[in-house]
Amino acid sequence: MKNQLKLVLLLSALIMSQIINAQKIYDFETDEEFEKIQRRGASIVLELEKDEVADNWEKFLKKYGKFDSKKETFTQDAALIPELSATAVKTYSKVYKDANGIKVWWCVDLGTQLLSSSDASRFATQQKLLHTFGTDLYKSILSKKVAETQKSFDKATKTQMNLSKESVNLSKEQSKIEKNKSSLAEKMKDLEKESIKTKSKLDENSKKLSEANDELNKSRSELESIKSKFSGIQ
C-alpha cells in the first residue's frame, strides 16, 4: 500500500511538472490564409490536445457574439469586443496542430484595416486577450488534474487506513490464536500425562481384578467342596 501511495504522489508530481513546463505561451504576429486571402493576426501555441483547445476557443468567442465554425476555422461577422473597438468588428480565427503544438490564430478586422502591430496599443490588447485565454486554459486543466490526483490520493489514503486497521485487528486475532494454541498445547501435555497415569491405574486395576476373580473362583470351589461334605452327613 505504501508503494501505491508513492505511485500516486509520483504521478501527481509528473502531471503537475508537465503542465507547469507547458505553461510557457509564445505569442506571435503571423499571417494566415483565410478564405483564400492572406490576413494578419495574433497567435499563440499551446501544448495541449486540439479538441480541448478548440472547445474552449468556442467558449471564448461566444463571449463576444455569435460565430460560424467550419472544421478548424471560425468566423464572427459582428463581434463586440469593447477592449478593441467601440463598434462591432469581424474576426477570423483558426485552431490547428502545427510542428510546435496547437496553434490559435486570431485576426480582427476593424472595417478599415486588420488589427496589427502597426496599431501597437490595441494589438497589444489583442495579444493580451489571446495570451490570457491560453493561461486560463492551462490553469483550468491544471486544476482538474490536481483535483483528479487528489481524489486518487484520498482514495489510496482511505484504503491504506482501512488495510492498516484490518492489519492491526488481524495481528491481534493471530496473537490470540497463538496464545490459544500454546494453551492447548499445555493442556495436551497435561492430558497426555493424565492419560498415562490413568492407563497405568487401568492396567493395575485389570491385574487386581484378575487376581480377585481367581480368588473368587478358588473360594467358590472351596465353598462347593465344603457344602458337598456337609450334604453327605446323615
Short mmCIF file of C-alpha atoms in Angstrom, two decimals:
data_model
loop_
_atom_site.label_atom_id
_atom_site.label_comp_id
_atom_site.label_asym_id
_atom_site.label_seq_id
_atom_site.Cartn_x
_atom_site.Cartn_y
_atom_site.Cartn_z
CA MET A 1 0.00 0.00 0.00
CA LYS A 2 2.93 2.33 0.72
CA ASN A 3 4.13 1.68 -2.82
CA GLN A 4 0.67 2.61 -4.15
CA LEU A 5 0.77 5.93 -2.30
CA LYS A 6 4.26 6.63 -3.63
CA LEU A 7 2.98 5.91 -7.16
CA VAL A 8 0.03 8.31 -6.74
CA LEU A 9 2.34 11.05 -5.47
CA LEU A 10 4.79 10.42 -8.30
CA LEU A 11 2.06 10.57 -10.94
CA SER A 12 0.73 13.77 -9.39
CA ALA A 13 4.20 15.34 -9.48
CA LEU A 14 4.70 14.28 -13.10
CA ILE A 15 1.33 15.67 -14.21
CA MET A 16 1.97 18.98 -12.50
CA SER A 17 5.51 19.14 -13.85
CA GLN A 18 4.33 18.55 -17.42
CA ILE A 19 1.63 21.22 -17.22
CA ILE A 20 3.90 23.72 -15.48
CA ASN A 21 6.58 23.18 -18.09
CA ALA A 22 3.97 23.67 -20.82
CA GLN A 23 2.73 26.93 -19.33
CA LYS A 24 5.17 28.98 -21.36
CA ILE A 25 2.98 30.58 -24.02
CA TYR A 26 4.62 32.01 -27.11
CA ASP A 27 2.91 34.98 -28.77
CA PHE A 28 3.32 35.72 -32.44
CA GLU A 29 2.11 38.11 -35.09
CA THR A 30 1.57 35.91 -38.10
CA ASP A 31 -0.10 35.87 -41.50
CA GLU A 32 -2.51 33.06 -42.28
CA GLU A 33 -4.55 32.25 -45.34
CA PHE A 34 -8.24 32.51 -44.56
CA GLU A 35 -10.86 32.19 -47.28
CA LYS A 36 -8.01 32.27 -49.83
CA ILE A 37 -6.77 35.65 -48.57
CA GLN A 38 -3.62 36.30 -46.53
CA ARG A 39 -4.59 38.02 -43.30
CA ARG A 40 -2.50 39.24 -40.36
CA GLY A 41 -3.37 38.33 -36.78
CA ALA A 42 -2.12 37.38 -33.34
CA SER A 43 -1.40 33.76 -32.43
CA ILE A 44 -0.26 31.52 -29.60
CA VAL A 45 0.90 27.92 -29.45
CA LEU A 46 -0.31 25.62 -26.67
CA GLU A 47 0.96 22.16 -25.76
CA LEU A 48 -2.47 20.65 -25.25
CA GLU A 49 -4.99 18.45 -27.05
CA LYS A 50 -6.54 20.06 -30.13
CA ASP A 51 -10.16 19.23 -29.27
CA GLU A 52 -9.72 20.66 -25.79
CA VAL A 53 -8.30 23.92 -27.15
CA ALA A 54 -10.97 24.17 -29.86
CA ASP A 55 -13.83 23.62 -27.40
CA ASN A 56 -12.51 26.33 -25.11
CA TRP A 57 -11.85 28.68 -28.05
CA GLU A 58 -15.53 28.42 -28.96
CA LYS A 59 -16.42 29.45 -25.39
CA PHE A 60 -14.01 32.38 -25.73
CA LEU A 61 -15.60 33.58 -28.98
CA LYS A 62 -19.11 33.15 -27.61
CA LYS A 63 -18.41 35.91 -25.08
CA TYR A 64 -18.25 38.40 -27.98
CA GLY A 65 -21.21 37.20 -30.00
CA LYS A 66 -22.37 34.56 -32.49
CA PHE A 67 -19.86 32.76 -34.70
CA ASP A 68 -19.76 30.24 -37.51
CA SER A 69 -17.34 27.32 -37.45
CA LYS A 70 -16.12 25.01 -40.18
CA LYS A 71 -13.53 22.36 -39.41
CA GLU A 72 -10.60 24.31 -37.93
CA THR A 73 -11.87 27.82 -38.77
CA PHE A 74 -14.16 30.28 -37.00
CA THR A 75 -15.81 33.48 -38.28
CA GLN A 76 -17.64 36.23 -36.40
CA ASP A 77 -19.42 38.83 -38.52
CA ALA A 78 -20.32 41.18 -35.67
CA ALA A 79 -18.16 40.61 -32.62
CA LEU A 80 -18.50 43.07 -29.75
CA ILE A 81 -15.04 43.37 -28.18
CA PRO A 82 -15.07 46.60 -26.12
CA GLU A 83 -11.35 46.29 -25.32
CA LEU A 84 -10.56 46.63 -29.05
CA SER A 85 -13.37 48.67 -30.58
CA ALA A 86 -16.42 50.70 -29.67
CA THR A 87 -18.27 49.17 -32.63
CA ALA A 88 -18.76 45.64 -33.87
CA VAL A 89 -15.81 44.04 -35.67
CA LYS A 90 -15.35 40.95 -37.80
CA THR A 91 -12.98 38.23 -36.64
CA TYR A 92 -11.35 35.25 -38.27
CA SER A 93 -9.63 32.51 -36.32
CA LYS A 94 -8.11 29.07 -36.63
CA VAL A 95 -7.24 26.29 -34.22
CA TYR A 96 -4.96 23.67 -35.70
CA LYS A 97 -1.95 21.49 -34.98
CA ASP A 98 1.47 22.56 -36.24
CA ALA A 99 5.01 21.34 -35.56
CA ASN A 100 5.16 23.08 -32.16
CA GLY A 101 1.76 22.24 -30.75
CA ILE A 102 -1.80 23.55 -31.11
CA LYS A 103 -1.83 26.97 -32.73
CA VAL A 104 -4.58 29.51 -32.10
CA TRP A 105 -4.60 32.30 -34.69
CA TRP A 106 -6.94 35.28 -34.26
CA CYS A 107 -7.47 38.06 -36.79
CA VAL A 108 -9.57 41.18 -36.05
CA ASP A 109 -10.95 43.19 -38.96
CA LEU A 110 -11.74 46.74 -37.80
CA GLY A 111 -13.50 47.53 -41.07
CA THR A 112 -10.82 49.89 -42.32
CA GLN A 113 -7.85 47.65 -41.51
CA LEU A 114 -6.78 44.39 -39.93
CA LEU A 115 -5.51 44.92 -36.41
CA SER A 116 -1.72 44.51 -36.33
CA SER A 117 1.40 45.74 -34.56
CA SER A 118 1.14 48.98 -36.53
CA ASP A 119 -1.61 49.83 -34.04
CA ALA A 120 0.67 48.98 -31.13
CA SER A 121 -1.70 49.70 -28.24
CA ARG A 122 -4.76 47.82 -29.48
CA PHE A 123 -2.70 44.98 -30.93
CA ALA A 124 -1.02 44.57 -27.53
CA THR A 125 -4.51 44.36 -26.01
CA GLN A 126 -5.50 41.72 -28.55
CA GLN A 127 -2.37 39.72 -27.76
CA LYS A 128 -3.11 40.05 -24.05
CA LEU A 129 -6.66 38.73 -24.54
CA LEU A 130 -5.30 35.79 -26.51
CA HIS A 131 -2.50 35.19 -24.03
CA THR A 132 -4.97 35.26 -21.13
CA PHE A 133 -7.10 32.70 -22.95
CA GLY A 134 -4.07 30.40 -23.01
CA THR A 135 -3.07 30.91 -19.36
CA ASP A 136 -6.65 30.48 -18.16
CA LEU A 137 -6.91 27.25 -20.12
CA TYR A 138 -3.68 25.93 -18.61
CA LYS A 139 -4.88 26.85 -15.10
CA SER A 140 -8.24 25.18 -15.69
CA ILE A 141 -6.61 21.95 -16.87
CA LEU A 142 -4.12 22.05 -14.00
CA SER A 143 -6.97 22.45 -11.51
CA LYS A 144 -8.78 19.44 -12.99
CA LYS A 145 -5.61 17.33 -12.93
CA VAL A 146 -4.89 18.33 -9.34
CA ALA A 147 -8.49 17.51 -8.35
CA GLU A 148 -8.30 14.11 -10.07
CA THR A 149 -4.93 13.32 -8.48
CA GLN A 150 -6.17 14.50 -5.08
CA LYS A 151 -9.20 12.21 -5.46
CA SER A 152 -6.91 9.26 -6.25
CA PHE A 153 -4.65 10.18 -3.35
CA ASP A 154 -7.59 10.44 -0.92
CA LYS A 155 -8.91 7.08 -2.11
CA ALA A 156 -5.48 5.47 -1.70
CA THR A 157 -5.11 7.04 1.75
CA LYS A 158 -8.52 5.73 2.85
CA THR A 159 -7.66 2.27 1.50
CA GLN A 160 -4.34 2.32 3.34
CA MET A 161 -6.02 3.37 6.61
CA ASN A 162 -8.62 0.61 6.28
CA LEU A 163 -5.99 -2.00 5.47
CA SER A 164 -3.77 -0.79 8.32
CA LYS A 165 -6.70 -1.05 10.71
CA GLU A 166 -7.51 -4.52 9.37
CA SER A 167 -3.85 -5.49 9.73
CA VAL A 168 -3.86 -4.45 13.41
CA ASN A 169 -7.06 -6.45 14.04
CA LEU A 170 -5.69 -9.49 12.23
CA SER A 171 -2.44 -9.26 14.22
CA LYS A 172 -4.44 -9.20 17.46
CA GLU A 173 -6.50 -12.17 16.26
CA GLN A 174 -3.34 -14.04 15.30
CA SER A 175 -1.79 -13.35 18.71
CA LYS A 176 -4.96 -14.64 20.35
CA ILE A 177 -4.85 -17.79 18.21
CA GLU A 178 -1.16 -18.37 19.02
CA LYS A 179 -1.92 -17.88 22.72
CA ASN A 180 -4.79 -20.38 22.50
CA LYS A 181 -2.58 -22.81 20.62
CA SER A 182 0.04 -22.52 23.34
CA SER A 183 -2.60 -23.01 25.99
CA LEU A 184 -4.00 -26.02 24.13
CA ALA A 185 -0.50 -27.45 23.79
CA GLU A 186 -0.03 -27.23 27.56
CA LYS A 187 -3.43 -28.83 28.07
CA MET A 188 -2.50 -31.60 25.65
CA LYS A 189 0.66 -32.28 27.65
CA ASP A 190 -1.34 -32.40 30.86
CA LEU A 191 -3.93 -34.67 29.24
CA GLU A 192 -1.15 -36.94 27.96
CA LYS A 193 0.26 -37.23 31.49
CA GLU A 194 -3.22 -37.92 32.87
CA SER A 195 -3.75 -40.50 30.13
CA ILE A 196 -0.51 -42.30 31.08
CA LYS A 197 -1.46 -42.27 34.76
CA THR A 198 -4.99 -43.49 34.01
CA LYS A 199 -3.66 -46.26 31.72
CA SER A 200 -1.27 -47.34 34.46
CA LYS A 201 -4.10 -47.43 37.01
CA LEU A 202 -6.27 -49.30 34.50
CA ASP A 203 -3.56 -51.93 33.99
CA GLU A 204 -3.13 -52.22 37.76
CA ASN A 205 -6.90 -52.47 38.20
CA SER A 206 -7.11 -55.16 35.50
CA LYS A 207 -4.39 -57.13 37.27
CA LYS A 208 -6.14 -56.84 40.63
CA LEU A 209 -9.45 -57.74 39.01
CA SER A 210 -7.88 -60.86 37.54
CA GLU A 211 -6.46 -61.78 40.94
CA ALA A 212 -9.82 -61.12 42.56
CA ASN A 213 -11.52 -63.40 40.01
CA ASP A 214 -9.01 -66.12 40.71
CA GLU A 215 -9.56 -65.71 44.43
CA LEU A 216 -13.34 -65.73 43.89
CA ASN A 217 -13.15 -68.92 41.84
CA LYS A 218 -10.93 -70.52 44.46
CA SER A 219 -13.30 -69.55 47.26
CA ARG A 220 -16.25 -70.81 45.22
CA SER A 221 -14.56 -74.21 44.75
CA GLU A 222 -13.78 -74.45 48.43
CA LEU A 223 -17.35 -73.49 49.32
CA GLU A 224 -18.77 -76.09 46.94
CA SER A 225 -16.44 -78.69 48.42
CA ILE A 226 -17.49 -77.85 51.97
CA LYS A 227 -21.18 -77.92 51.01
CA SER A 228 -20.67 -81.29 49.41
CA LYS A 229 -19.16 -82.69 52.60
CA PHE A 230 -21.95 -81.33 54.71
CA SER A 231 -24.56 -82.75 52.38
CA GLY A 232 -23.10 -86.26 53.00
CA ILE A 233 -23.81 -86.12 56.67
CA GLN A 234 -26.93 -88.19 57.57
#
